[in-house]
Amino acid sequence: MKLPKNVRRREGDLLTIDLDDGRRSYAQVAAEPLIIFFEGCFANNLTPEEIGGLPTLFRLWVANHAITRGRWSVVGRAALAPENQEEPFFYKQDAITGRLALYHSSFANTNWERAASLAECEALECAAVWEPEHIEDRLRNHYDGRTSKWTESLQINVAAIP
């Protein structure tokens, strides 16, 4: 199968994600590199209106080539829901010191980070740019009720926190 060339990443584009087993999931392009992933795993194609009505599952940074190389197909376009227009907070954990930090543009004057507690970080996603294959694996695992090795690898190491 030949993939389309030069697909542009455009905010609002709706994406279909083939899970390689007859199922698909959907997502929406937000401000680069953020993508909004919707809850639901489907055997049939959804309309853009149906996709836009799905609840958000998670919001992650994703490598642009998932879209620009055509791995995830653009199936429509819609305005982002108000809650998905807001930039999410992410957490980081220093590999040497174990210290936690919040990552967000509101901390631009301090290298986009500020020190954080475990409680502030627990419900957040790790600040990482995901490969599309890892997202697909995470989605399959989610819908099959299994844990994701990719999500586990990015969990906070509580024992390392000073």
Short mmCIF file of C-alpha atoms in Angstrom, two decimals:
data_model
loop_
_atom_site.label_atom_id
_atom_site.label_comp_id
_atom_site.label_asym_id
_atom_site.label_seq_id
_atom_site.Cartn_x
_atom_site.Cartn_y
_atom_site.Cartn_z
CA MET A 1 0.00 0.00 0.00
CA LYS A 2 1.42 3.36 -1.00
CA LEU A 3 0.97 6.07 1.61
CA PRO A 4 -0.06 9.61 0.62
CA LYS A 5 2.73 12.16 0.49
CA ASN A 6 2.98 15.63 1.99
CA VAL A 7 -0.08 15.53 4.21
CA ARG A 8 -0.15 18.77 6.20
CA ARG A 9 -0.84 18.81 9.90
CA ARG A 10 -3.77 21.21 10.46
CA GLU A 11 -5.43 22.05 13.73
CA GLY A 12 -8.96 20.65 13.78
CA ASP A 13 -8.29 17.75 11.41
CA LEU A 14 -10.05 14.55 12.46
CA LEU A 15 -7.96 11.40 12.21
CA THR A 16 -8.72 7.72 11.96
CA ILE A 17 -6.26 5.37 13.63
CA ASP A 18 -6.19 1.83 12.28
CA LEU A 19 -5.55 -0.61 15.13
CA ASP A 20 -4.61 -3.42 12.67
CA ASP A 21 -7.32 -5.80 13.85
CA GLY A 22 -10.41 -4.49 12.08
CA ARG A 23 -10.92 -1.81 14.70
CA ARG A 24 -10.23 1.90 14.54
CA SER A 25 -10.06 4.79 16.92
CA TYR A 26 -10.31 8.51 16.31
CA ALA A 27 -8.34 11.61 17.23
CA GLN A 28 -8.15 15.33 16.49
CA VAL A 29 -5.18 17.54 15.74
CA ALA A 30 -4.67 20.37 18.24
CA ALA A 31 -1.81 22.88 18.61
CA GLU A 32 1.44 21.23 17.52
CA PRO A 33 2.47 18.64 18.71
CA LEU A 34 -0.72 17.90 20.69
CA ILE A 35 -3.33 15.39 19.54
CA ILE A 36 -6.64 14.70 21.28
CA PHE A 37 -7.58 10.99 21.39
CA PHE A 38 -11.25 10.09 21.69
CA GLU A 39 -12.82 7.27 23.69
CA GLY A 40 -14.21 4.45 21.59
CA CYS A 41 -13.10 1.61 19.39
CA PHE A 42 -15.14 1.01 16.24
CA ALA A 43 -15.49 -1.52 13.43
CA ASN A 44 -17.37 0.96 11.22
CA ASN A 45 -16.42 4.41 10.01
CA LEU A 46 -17.88 7.34 11.94
CA THR A 47 -18.97 10.65 10.44
CA PRO A 48 -17.11 13.82 11.45
CA GLU A 49 -20.16 14.81 13.51
CA GLU A 50 -20.07 11.49 15.39
CA ILE A 51 -16.32 11.79 15.98
CA GLY A 52 -16.72 15.31 17.36
CA GLY A 53 -19.26 14.03 19.88
CA LEU A 54 -16.95 11.43 21.41
CA PRO A 55 -15.50 12.00 24.89
CA THR A 56 -11.78 12.65 25.25
CA LEU A 57 -9.68 9.66 26.32
CA PHE A 58 -6.29 11.39 26.60
CA ARG A 59 -4.23 14.23 25.13
CA LEU A 60 -0.63 13.59 24.12
CA TRP A 61 2.20 15.02 22.09
CA VAL A 62 2.73 12.92 18.97
CA ALA A 63 5.46 12.88 16.32
CA ASN A 64 4.23 14.80 13.27
CA HIS A 65 5.04 11.96 10.88
CA ALA A 66 1.95 10.09 12.13
CA ILE A 67 0.01 12.58 10.03
CA THR A 68 2.47 13.94 7.47
CA ARG A 69 3.43 10.47 6.22
CA GLY A 70 -0.21 9.37 6.11
CA ARG A 71 -0.11 6.69 8.80
CA TRP A 72 -3.23 8.24 10.35
CA SER A 73 -5.72 9.38 7.72
CA VAL A 74 -7.50 12.71 7.82
CA VAL A 75 -11.25 11.99 7.62
CA GLY A 76 -12.69 15.44 8.26
CA ARG A 77 -12.26 18.69 10.07
CA ALA A 78 -14.04 20.30 13.03
CA ALA A 79 -13.52 23.02 15.58
CA LEU A 80 -11.84 21.84 18.76
CA ALA A 81 -14.15 21.48 21.75
CA PRO A 82 -13.55 24.31 24.26
CA GLU A 83 -11.92 21.96 26.79
CA ASN A 84 -9.50 20.73 24.10
CA GLN A 85 -8.47 24.24 23.09
CA GLU A 86 -6.72 24.65 26.44
CA GLU A 87 -3.09 23.59 26.62
CA PRO A 88 -2.77 20.68 29.07
CA PHE A 89 -0.20 20.47 31.84
CA PHE A 90 2.33 17.64 31.67
CA TYR A 91 4.78 16.38 34.25
CA LYS A 92 8.50 15.63 34.03
CA GLN A 93 10.71 13.66 36.38
CA ASP A 94 14.44 14.34 36.45
CA ALA A 95 16.25 11.07 35.72
CA ILE A 96 19.13 11.96 38.07
CA THR A 97 17.53 13.76 41.01
CA GLY A 98 14.04 12.26 40.80
CA ARG A 99 12.49 15.71 41.25
CA LEU A 100 9.11 16.34 39.68
CA ALA A 101 8.12 19.37 37.62
CA LEU A 102 5.06 20.64 35.81
CA TYR A 103 5.60 21.49 32.15
CA HIS A 104 3.44 24.24 30.60
CA SER A 105 3.85 27.42 28.57
CA SER A 106 2.68 29.50 31.54
CA PHE A 107 6.13 28.78 33.00
CA ALA A 108 7.97 30.12 29.93
CA ASN A 109 10.12 32.41 32.07
CA THR A 110 11.51 29.34 33.92
CA ASN A 111 12.22 27.08 30.93
CA TRP A 112 8.53 26.01 30.80
CA GLU A 113 8.85 24.15 34.11
CA ARG A 114 8.19 24.63 37.80
CA ALA A 115 8.80 22.32 40.73
CA ALA A 116 5.81 20.16 41.59
CA SER A 117 4.58 17.70 44.17
CA LEU A 118 3.56 14.11 43.51
CA ALA A 119 -0.08 15.09 44.10
CA GLU A 120 0.14 17.73 41.34
CA CYS A 121 1.60 15.24 38.86
CA GLU A 122 -0.29 12.01 39.53
CA ALA A 123 -3.21 12.59 37.15
CA LEU A 124 -1.08 14.10 34.36
CA GLU A 125 0.57 12.60 31.31
CA CYS A 126 4.35 12.58 31.11
CA ALA A 127 5.91 15.26 28.88
CA ALA A 128 6.99 13.02 26.00
CA VAL A 129 6.51 12.94 22.25
CA TRP A 130 4.97 9.59 21.37
CA GLU A 131 5.60 7.54 18.24
CA PRO A 132 2.38 6.58 16.40
CA GLU A 133 3.03 2.85 16.83
CA HIS A 134 3.24 3.30 20.60
CA ILE A 135 -0.07 5.20 20.62
CA GLU A 136 -1.70 2.43 18.58
CA ASP A 137 -0.39 -0.15 21.04
CA ARG A 138 -1.65 1.92 23.97
CA LEU A 139 -5.11 2.20 22.38
CA ARG A 140 -5.31 -1.55 21.65
CA ASN A 141 -4.28 -2.32 25.23
CA HIS A 142 -6.81 0.16 26.61
CA TYR A 143 -9.70 -1.36 24.65
CA ASP A 144 -8.58 -4.91 25.50
CA GLY A 145 -8.32 -4.09 29.22
CA ARG A 146 -4.54 -4.56 29.38
CA THR A 147 -1.81 -2.29 30.69
CA SER A 148 0.49 -0.57 28.22
CA LYS A 149 4.23 -1.07 28.51
CA TRP A 150 4.66 2.42 27.05
CA THR A 151 2.48 4.04 29.70
CA GLU A 152 4.18 2.02 32.43
CA SER A 153 7.63 3.09 31.19
CA LEU A 154 6.62 6.74 31.66
CA GLN A 155 5.09 6.38 35.12
CA ILE A 156 6.44 8.42 37.99
CA ASN A 157 9.17 6.61 39.91
CA VAL A 158 7.88 7.37 43.40
CA ALA A 159 10.93 5.78 45.05
CA ALA A 160 13.22 8.28 43.29
CA ILE A 161 11.40 11.41 44.54
CA PRO A 162 13.58 13.21 47.12
#
